[in-house]
Amino acid sequence: MQELEGSIIHESCSNGGPKFALSFLIDVIFATCRQESILNVDELTVPLKAIHVWNNHLQEKFAGYPESSEVSLYDSQMEGWNWAFDPGDVEEVGGSTVGQSNGTPLRQEMEFTHFLNTVSTAVKHKLHTSKTKSESNCIMPSTYRYDHKPDLVLLENELVPCNEILWKSPKVLAKLTRESFTPTARIARTLDTKAYLIMIEQPWRRFVLALSFSKFELRLHYYNCSGGSISPPFHLQHDPQEFLFILTCVVFSPHSCIGFDDTINILPKVPVPSPLSTPSSTFLAPTNRVPDVSSSPPSTQEIYGTI
């Protein structure tokens, strides 16, 4: 992206320090996130039926278990999630290859979305908070004639049809790819552009966060008007606690943690009553109306949308 050319800083891995000293970027952004809210990865359990994607290893492991059985999402002994990821990112876990899906890009996004939703659901049951995620399957129009399709996007309301999502809507973006991550890789350039689109369409943002998932490696991308910074990589299988920390902060933290300026309050549009009519609460938007996300403001209410 031309606007941020030469202004992206790449952080190296943190050496020592506190338990959650992942990087200077992450520590500063999520400084207000309560550490007691971060679960241990071994605490994450879900009903067996919640695991949507299987392979031979998981079928043998959970053979004979009822679907209602509570099982761990992460296997500490095998150092891997109890989830079959896409074969484009195959790895050996417990002697078995992880990944048995058909491997199409859309299928890969849907399966990875199921995984993020499942992890978030397990965290939600512990934190008593509501947020979900889903894949994006539409091009998002822009005022500046830039049309791009994000893989995953965090929104304000899950009832919003995909064709009504604009660049004024996303809270956090994510990009999923099979390619290795480099500063000049397509995934990095794509996120740069998408972050810029959010910045120009959402003037109430102090910064924009994005997540990149490349070859099982998670990176947190930070963008503001001066440029950006990229965190060191964290391996989804071998660094599960770091992955859980970032995901929990992004999904369940206050809006200020994902870039919203608390000093700016943008009111949603409401129908204006006719001068001849009697003022009444009926002039407010009906509860069964799908909200216009292009005018939905950042707020303190819970997010029911998607990554």
mmCIF file of C-alpha atoms in Angstrom:
data_model
loop_
_atom_site.group_PDB
_atom_site.id
_atom_site.type_symbol
_atom_site.label_atom_id
_atom_site.label_comp_id
_atom_site.label_asym_id
_atom_site.label_seq_id
_atom_site.Cartn_x
_atom_site.Cartn_y
_atom_site.Cartn_z
ATOM 1 C CA MET A 1 0.000 0.000 0.000
ATOM 2 C CA GLN A 2 1.531 3.295 -1.117
ATOM 3 C CA GLU A 3 0.282 5.284 1.885
ATOM 4 C CA LEU A 4 2.164 3.075 4.331
ATOM 5 C CA GLU A 5 5.183 2.266 2.163
ATOM 6 C CA GLY A 6 8.292 1.986 4.314
ATOM 7 C CA SER A 7 6.404 2.608 7.559
ATOM 8 C CA ILE A 8 5.730 -0.967 8.701
ATOM 9 C CA ILE A 9 7.831 -2.170 11.643
ATOM 10 C CA HIS A 10 8.408 -5.903 12.145
ATOM 11 C CA GLU A 11 8.951 -6.934 15.757
ATOM 12 C CA SER A 12 11.192 -9.786 16.842
ATOM 13 C CA CYS A 13 10.277 -12.396 19.424
ATOM 14 C CA SER A 14 10.363 -11.335 23.074
ATOM 15 C CA ASN A 15 13.181 -12.729 25.201
ATOM 16 C CA GLY A 16 12.125 -13.557 28.749
ATOM 17 C CA GLY A 17 9.972 -11.182 30.760
ATOM 18 C CA PRO A 18 6.523 -11.673 32.278
ATOM 19 C CA LYS A 19 4.260 -14.508 31.281
ATOM 20 C CA PHE A 20 2.341 -12.478 28.712
ATOM 21 C CA ALA A 21 5.208 -10.264 27.495
ATOM 22 C CA LEU A 22 4.604 -11.314 23.893
ATOM 23 C CA SER A 23 5.884 -8.146 22.258
ATOM 24 C CA PHE A 24 5.968 -4.424 22.900
ATOM 25 C CA LEU A 25 3.063 -3.946 20.472
ATOM 26 C CA ILE A 26 0.795 -6.542 22.047
ATOM 27 C CA ASP A 27 1.606 -5.532 25.620
ATOM 28 C CA VAL A 28 0.732 -1.881 24.944
ATOM 29 C CA ILE A 29 -2.460 -2.531 22.966
ATOM 30 C CA PHE A 30 -3.899 -5.035 25.418
ATOM 31 C CA ALA A 31 -2.606 -3.370 28.599
ATOM 32 C CA THR A 32 -6.188 -2.795 29.796
ATOM 33 C CA CYS A 33 -7.218 -6.395 29.215
ATOM 34 C CA ARG A 34 -7.653 -8.088 32.575
ATOM 35 C CA GLN A 35 -5.087 -10.850 32.948
ATOM 36 C CA GLU A 36 -7.453 -12.851 35.155
ATOM 37 C CA SER A 37 -9.795 -13.094 32.162
ATOM 38 C CA ILE A 38 -7.204 -15.021 30.152
ATOM 39 C CA LEU A 39 -7.885 -18.715 30.549
ATOM 40 C CA ASN A 40 -5.356 -21.490 30.471
ATOM 41 C CA VAL A 41 -5.610 -23.425 27.235
ATOM 42 C CA ASP A 42 -6.126 -26.648 29.216
ATOM 43 C CA GLU A 43 -9.380 -25.195 30.602
ATOM 44 C CA LEU A 44 -11.041 -25.057 27.187
ATOM 45 C CA THR A 45 -13.639 -27.794 26.792
ATOM 46 C CA VAL A 46 -16.551 -28.221 24.392
ATOM 47 C CA PRO A 47 -19.116 -30.931 23.626
ATOM 48 C CA LEU A 48 -17.649 -33.466 21.219
ATOM 49 C CA LYS A 49 -20.284 -32.561 18.613
ATOM 50 C CA ALA A 50 -18.859 -29.008 18.511
ATOM 51 C CA ILE A 51 -15.716 -30.289 16.766
ATOM 52 C CA HIS A 52 -16.812 -29.829 13.150
ATOM 53 C CA VAL A 53 -13.726 -31.059 11.295
ATOM 54 C CA TRP A 54 -12.346 -34.559 11.822
ATOM 55 C CA ASN A 55 -9.525 -36.787 10.624
ATOM 56 C CA ASN A 56 -8.502 -40.387 11.290
ATOM 57 C CA HIS A 57 -6.471 -39.413 14.344
ATOM 58 C CA LEU A 58 -9.454 -37.720 16.020
ATOM 59 C CA GLN A 59 -11.831 -40.514 15.056
ATOM 60 C CA GLU A 60 -9.575 -43.059 16.761
ATOM 61 C CA LYS A 61 -8.987 -40.805 19.754
ATOM 62 C CA PHE A 62 -12.670 -40.168 20.492
ATOM 63 C CA ALA A 63 -14.083 -43.498 19.330
ATOM 64 C CA GLY A 64 -16.936 -44.542 21.594
ATOM 65 C CA TYR A 65 -17.416 -41.080 23.140
ATOM 66 C CA PRO A 66 -21.032 -39.806 23.187
ATOM 67 C CA GLU A 67 -21.560 -36.593 21.209
ATOM 68 C CA SER A 68 -22.530 -34.784 24.399
ATOM 69 C CA SER A 69 -19.213 -35.630 26.097
ATOM 70 C CA GLU A 70 -17.113 -32.647 27.197
ATOM 71 C CA VAL A 71 -13.668 -32.942 25.640
ATOM 72 C CA SER A 72 -10.582 -30.743 25.700
ATOM 73 C CA LEU A 73 -9.969 -28.503 22.715
ATOM 74 C CA TYR A 74 -6.201 -28.687 23.103
ATOM 75 C CA ASP A 75 -4.084 -31.786 23.699
ATOM 76 C CA SER A 76 -1.077 -30.713 25.766
ATOM 77 C CA GLN A 77 0.662 -34.078 25.424
ATOM 78 C CA MET A 78 0.473 -34.064 21.627
ATOM 79 C CA GLU A 79 0.929 -30.271 21.446
ATOM 80 C CA GLY A 80 -1.946 -29.795 19.055
ATOM 81 C CA TRP A 81 -5.582 -28.754 18.839
ATOM 82 C CA ASN A 82 -8.208 -31.459 18.627
ATOM 83 C CA TRP A 83 -9.197 -30.167 15.228
ATOM 84 C CA ALA A 84 -8.392 -31.268 11.675
ATOM 85 C CA PHE A 85 -7.051 -28.248 9.827
ATOM 86 C CA ASP A 86 -6.779 -27.769 6.086
ATOM 87 C CA PRO A 87 -4.375 -30.150 4.245
ATOM 88 C CA GLY A 88 -2.640 -27.132 2.726
ATOM 89 C CA ASP A 89 -1.152 -26.593 6.189
ATOM 90 C CA VAL A 90 -0.543 -30.256 7.082
ATOM 91 C CA GLU A 91 1.489 -31.088 10.153
ATOM 92 C CA GLU A 92 2.191 -34.198 12.141
ATOM 93 C CA VAL A 93 0.369 -34.358 15.475
ATOM 94 C CA GLY A 94 0.592 -37.567 17.429
ATOM 95 C CA GLY A 95 1.848 -39.488 14.401
ATOM 96 C CA SER A 96 -1.156 -38.503 12.276
ATOM 97 C CA THR A 97 -1.410 -35.882 9.575
ATOM 98 C CA VAL A 98 -3.629 -32.981 10.584
ATOM 99 C CA GLY A 99 -6.038 -31.947 7.855
ATOM 100 C CA GLN A 100 -8.533 -33.901 5.756
ATOM 101 C CA SER A 101 -10.775 -31.255 4.150
ATOM 102 C CA ASN A 102 -11.192 -30.681 0.415
ATOM 103 C CA GLY A 103 -8.814 -27.722 0.553
ATOM 104 C CA THR A 104 -10.749 -25.175 -1.527
ATOM 105 C CA PRO A 105 -10.181 -21.580 -0.336
ATOM 106 C CA LEU A 106 -13.822 -21.047 0.676
ATOM 107 C CA ARG A 107 -13.940 -24.395 2.455
ATOM 108 C CA GLN A 108 -10.687 -23.592 4.239
ATOM 109 C CA GLU A 109 -12.097 -20.258 5.429
ATOM 110 C CA MET A 110 -15.321 -21.871 6.648
ATOM 111 C CA GLU A 111 -13.486 -24.604 8.541
ATOM 112 C CA PHE A 112 -11.086 -22.154 10.138
ATOM 113 C CA THR A 113 -14.039 -19.948 11.072
ATOM 114 C CA HIS A 114 -15.633 -22.950 12.780
ATOM 115 C CA PHE A 115 -12.413 -23.405 14.722
ATOM 116 C CA LEU A 116 -12.275 -19.764 15.848
ATOM 117 C CA ASN A 117 -15.960 -19.884 16.771
ATOM 118 C CA THR A 118 -15.446 -23.045 18.782
ATOM 119 C CA VAL A 119 -12.505 -21.601 20.716
ATOM 120 C CA SER A 120 -14.439 -18.376 21.332
ATOM 121 C CA THR A 121 -17.467 -20.340 22.514
ATOM 122 C CA ALA A 122 -15.347 -22.248 25.008
ATOM 123 C CA VAL A 123 -13.913 -18.964 26.302
ATOM 124 C CA LYS A 124 -17.368 -17.362 26.361
ATOM 125 C CA HIS A 125 -18.752 -20.059 28.636
ATOM 126 C CA LYS A 126 -16.012 -19.215 31.116
ATOM 127 C CA LEU A 127 -16.216 -15.431 30.766
ATOM 128 C CA HIS A 128 -20.023 -15.176 30.389
ATOM 129 C CA THR A 129 -19.688 -12.866 27.381
ATOM 130 C CA SER A 130 -21.226 -13.080 23.915
ATOM 131 C CA LYS A 131 -19.303 -12.666 20.667
ATOM 132 C CA THR A 132 -19.065 -14.845 17.569
ATOM 133 C CA LYS A 133 -17.307 -14.910 14.211
ATOM 134 C CA SER A 134 -18.031 -15.948 10.653
ATOM 135 C CA GLU A 135 -16.348 -15.971 7.284
ATOM 136 C CA SER A 136 -16.845 -13.176 4.766
ATOM 137 C CA ASN A 137 -17.956 -14.180 1.285
ATOM 138 C CA CYS A 138 -18.651 -10.851 -0.378
ATOM 139 C CA ILE A 139 -16.828 -7.881 -1.829
ATOM 140 C CA MET A 140 -17.158 -4.845 0.427
ATOM 141 C CA PRO A 141 -17.805 -1.582 -1.466
ATOM 142 C CA SER A 142 -15.803 1.503 -0.635
ATOM 143 C CA THR A 143 -16.396 5.216 -1.039
ATOM 144 C CA TYR A 144 -12.979 5.411 -2.671
ATOM 145 C CA ARG A 145 -13.672 2.669 -5.250
ATOM 146 C CA TYR A 146 -11.483 0.078 -3.552
ATOM 147 C CA ASP A 147 -13.257 -3.275 -3.489
ATOM 148 C CA HIS A 148 -11.644 -6.095 -1.531
ATOM 149 C CA LYS A 149 -12.865 -9.280 0.080
ATOM 150 C CA PRO A 150 -11.642 -9.945 3.634
ATOM 151 C CA ASP A 151 -11.454 -13.591 4.687
ATOM 152 C CA LEU A 152 -12.757 -12.976 8.201
ATOM 153 C CA VAL A 153 -14.277 -9.887 9.781
ATOM 154 C CA LEU A 154 -15.514 -8.866 13.238
ATOM 155 C CA LEU A 155 -18.858 -7.040 13.009
ATOM 156 C CA GLU A 156 -21.369 -5.371 15.328
ATOM 157 C CA ASN A 157 -24.446 -7.498 14.595
ATOM 158 C CA GLU A 158 -24.806 -11.038 13.276
ATOM 159 C CA LEU A 159 -28.151 -10.267 11.567
ATOM 160 C CA VAL A 160 -26.517 -8.065 8.938
ATOM 161 C CA PRO A 161 -26.708 -9.602 5.429
ATOM 162 C CA CYS A 162 -23.324 -10.017 3.774
ATOM 163 C CA ASN A 163 -24.316 -7.768 0.865
ATOM 164 C CA GLU A 164 -24.883 -4.876 3.300
ATOM 165 C CA ILE A 165 -21.410 -5.002 4.835
ATOM 166 C CA LEU A 166 -19.354 -1.901 4.032
ATOM 167 C CA TRP A 167 -15.852 -0.808 5.005
ATOM 168 C CA LYS A 168 -17.522 1.319 7.688
ATOM 169 C CA SER A 169 -18.598 -1.919 9.390
ATOM 170 C CA PRO A 170 -15.567 -4.101 10.295
ATOM 171 C CA LYS A 171 -14.029 -3.988 13.746
ATOM 172 C CA VAL A 172 -11.110 -6.387 13.118
ATOM 173 C CA LEU A 173 -9.918 -8.077 9.925
ATOM 174 C CA ALA A 174 -8.172 -11.400 9.450
ATOM 175 C CA LYS A 175 -6.461 -13.018 6.497
ATOM 176 C CA LEU A 176 -5.950 -16.747 6.066
ATOM 177 C CA THR A 177 -3.396 -18.091 3.591
ATOM 178 C CA ARG A 178 -1.239 -21.108 2.841
ATOM 179 C CA GLU A 179 1.738 -19.039 1.719
ATOM 180 C CA SER A 180 4.675 -18.298 3.986
ATOM 181 C CA PHE A 181 4.715 -14.836 5.510
ATOM 182 C CA THR A 182 7.295 -12.303 4.364
ATOM 183 C CA PRO A 183 7.219 -8.482 4.469
ATOM 184 C CA THR A 184 6.636 -8.437 0.706
ATOM 185 C CA ALA A 185 4.185 -11.367 0.592
ATOM 186 C CA ARG A 186 0.729 -10.820 -0.840
ATOM 187 C CA ILE A 187 -0.931 -11.389 2.545
ATOM 188 C CA ALA A 188 1.014 -8.492 4.088
ATOM 189 C CA ARG A 189 0.277 -6.110 1.227
ATOM 190 C CA THR A 190 -3.391 -7.084 1.232
ATOM 191 C CA LEU A 191 -3.805 -6.391 4.939
ATOM 192 C CA ASP A 192 -2.041 -3.039 4.514
ATOM 193 C CA THR A 193 -4.604 -2.004 1.909
ATOM 194 C CA LYS A 194 -7.609 -3.249 3.866
ATOM 195 C CA ALA A 195 -6.468 -1.499 7.017
ATOM 196 C CA TYR A 196 -6.135 1.734 5.043
ATOM 197 C CA LEU A 197 -9.698 1.328 3.738
ATOM 198 C CA ILE A 198 -10.999 1.001 7.283
ATOM 199 C CA MET A 199 -9.021 4.027 8.447
ATOM 200 C CA ILE A 200 -10.455 6.303 5.750
ATOM 201 C CA GLU A 201 -14.016 4.953 6.114
ATOM 202 C CA GLN A 202 -14.013 5.003 9.933
ATOM 203 C CA PRO A 203 -12.617 8.362 11.117
ATOM 204 C CA TRP A 204 -13.440 7.448 14.723
ATOM 205 C CA ARG A 205 -10.670 4.839 14.758
ATOM 206 C CA ARG A 206 -7.404 5.521 16.587
ATOM 207 C CA PHE A 207 -5.923 2.394 15.036
ATOM 208 C CA VAL A 208 -6.920 -0.769 13.195
ATOM 209 C CA LEU A 209 -6.016 -4.334 14.134
ATOM 210 C CA ALA A 210 -5.740 -7.249 11.741
ATOM 211 C CA LEU A 211 -4.762 -10.886 12.174
ATOM 212 C CA SER A 212 -2.833 -12.961 9.664
ATOM 213 C CA PHE A 213 -2.815 -16.757 9.774
ATOM 214 C CA SER A 214 -0.047 -18.136 7.586
ATOM 215 C CA LYS A 215 1.201 -21.730 7.768
ATOM 216 C CA PHE A 216 -0.117 -22.134 11.333
ATOM 217 C CA GLU A 217 1.547 -18.863 12.372
ATOM 218 C CA LEU A 218 -0.493 -16.004 13.836
ATOM 219 C CA ARG A 219 0.665 -12.390 13.603
ATOM 220 C CA LEU A 220 -1.056 -9.306 14.968
ATOM 221 C CA HIS A 221 -0.962 -6.295 12.635
ATOM 222 C CA TYR A 222 -1.353 -2.769 13.988
ATOM 223 C CA TYR A 223 -2.067 0.248 11.776
ATOM 224 C CA ASN A 224 -2.571 3.934 12.466
ATOM 225 C CA CYS A 225 -2.186 7.141 10.445
ATOM 226 C CA SER A 226 1.599 7.039 10.864
ATOM 227 C CA GLY A 227 2.190 3.501 9.632
ATOM 228 C CA GLY A 228 2.058 0.132 11.319
ATOM 229 C CA SER A 229 3.740 -2.662 13.226
ATOM 230 C CA ILE A 230 3.636 -6.439 12.966
ATOM 231 C CA SER A 231 4.103 -8.733 15.946
ATOM 232 C CA PRO A 232 6.413 -11.747 15.955
ATOM 233 C CA PRO A 233 4.792 -15.011 14.820
ATOM 234 C CA PHE A 234 3.026 -17.348 17.240
ATOM 235 C CA HIS A 235 2.474 -20.953 16.215
ATOM 236 C CA LEU A 236 -1.137 -22.086 16.666
ATOM 237 C CA GLN A 237 -0.122 -25.598 17.674
ATOM 238 C CA HIS A 238 3.032 -24.953 19.707
ATOM 239 C CA ASP A 239 2.122 -21.539 21.194
ATOM 240 C CA PRO A 240 -1.530 -22.137 22.127
ATOM 241 C CA GLN A 241 -1.473 -19.873 25.185
ATOM 242 C CA GLU A 242 -0.216 -16.913 23.164
ATOM 243 C CA PHE A 243 -2.836 -17.580 20.480
ATOM 244 C CA LEU A 244 -5.562 -17.790 23.127
ATOM 245 C CA PHE A 245 -4.397 -14.546 24.739
ATOM 246 C CA ILE A 246 -4.558 -12.605 21.464
ATOM 247 C CA LEU A 247 -7.899 -14.085 20.405
ATOM 248 C CA THR A 248 -9.477 -13.436 23.807
ATOM 249 C CA CYS A 249 -8.298 -9.819 23.860
ATOM 250 C CA VAL A 250 -9.468 -9.146 20.313
ATOM 251 C CA VAL A 251 -12.902 -10.715 20.726
ATOM 252 C CA PHE A 252 -13.815 -9.949 24.326
ATOM 253 C CA SER A 253 -11.946 -6.760 25.272
ATOM 254 C CA PRO A 254 -13.508 -3.256 25.290
ATOM 255 C CA HIS A 255 -13.720 -1.436 21.967
ATOM 256 C CA SER A 256 -10.781 0.754 22.959
ATOM 257 C CA CYS A 257 -8.534 -2.326 22.732
ATOM 258 C CA ILE A 258 -9.357 -2.741 19.045
ATOM 259 C CA GLY A 259 -8.870 0.876 18.072
ATOM 260 C CA PHE A 260 -12.036 2.850 18.809
ATOM 261 C CA ASP A 261 -11.717 6.362 20.191
ATOM 262 C CA ASP A 262 -13.835 6.551 23.344
ATOM 263 C CA THR A 263 -13.998 10.350 23.080
ATOM 264 C CA ILE A 264 -16.008 10.135 19.840
ATOM 265 C CA ASN A 265 -19.667 9.123 19.914
ATOM 266 C CA ILE A 266 -21.398 8.723 16.548
ATOM 267 C CA LEU A 267 -25.161 8.313 16.800
ATOM 268 C CA PRO A 268 -26.996 5.914 14.472
ATOM 269 C CA LYS A 269 -29.502 7.258 11.964
ATOM 270 C CA VAL A 270 -33.158 7.191 13.087
ATOM 271 C CA PRO A 271 -36.293 8.105 11.094
ATOM 272 C CA VAL A 272 -37.274 11.776 11.452
ATOM 273 C CA PRO A 273 -40.998 12.206 12.335
ATOM 274 C CA SER A 274 -43.244 14.283 10.128
ATOM 275 C CA PRO A 275 -44.020 17.806 11.486
ATOM 276 C CA LEU A 276 -47.717 16.910 11.482
ATOM 277 C CA SER A 277 -47.311 13.684 13.384
ATOM 278 C CA THR A 278 -47.356 13.156 17.118
ATOM 279 C CA PRO A 279 -43.952 12.340 18.624
ATOM 280 C CA SER A 280 -43.917 8.724 19.641
ATOM 281 C CA SER A 281 -41.505 5.899 20.249
ATOM 282 C CA THR A 282 -42.912 4.258 17.120
ATOM 283 C CA PHE A 283 -40.698 6.563 15.074
ATOM 284 C CA LEU A 284 -37.646 4.683 16.266
ATOM 285 C CA ALA A 285 -36.324 1.905 14.077
ATOM 286 C CA PRO A 286 -38.433 -1.241 14.634
ATOM 287 C CA THR A 287 -36.755 -4.049 16.545
ATOM 288 C CA ASN A 288 -37.210 -6.527 13.700
ATOM 289 C CA ARG A 289 -35.444 -4.252 11.202
ATOM 290 C CA VAL A 290 -32.006 -5.317 10.058
ATOM 291 C CA PRO A 291 -29.695 -2.456 11.087
ATOM 292 C CA ASP A 292 -27.896 -0.390 8.479
ATOM 293 C CA VAL A 293 -24.323 -1.278 9.378
ATOM 294 C CA SER A 294 -22.945 1.565 7.329
ATOM 295 C CA SER A 295 -24.303 3.923 9.963
ATOM 296 C CA SER A 296 -23.939 1.735 13.033
ATOM 297 C CA PRO A 297 -21.645 3.481 15.533
ATOM 298 C CA PRO A 298 -19.035 1.927 17.765
ATOM 299 C CA SER A 299 -20.712 1.305 21.094
ATOM 300 C CA THR A 300 -20.276 -0.415 24.403
ATOM 301 C CA GLN A 301 -22.882 -3.062 23.694
ATOM 302 C CA GLU A 302 -21.795 -6.624 23.113
ATOM 303 C CA ILE A 303 -20.653 -7.597 19.648
ATOM 304 C CA TYR A 304 -22.704 -10.380 18.110
ATOM 305 C CA GLY A 305 -20.998 -10.290 14.738
ATOM 306 C CA THR A 306 -18.211 -12.085 13.084
ATOM 307 C CA ILE A 307 -14.296 -12.492 12.271
#
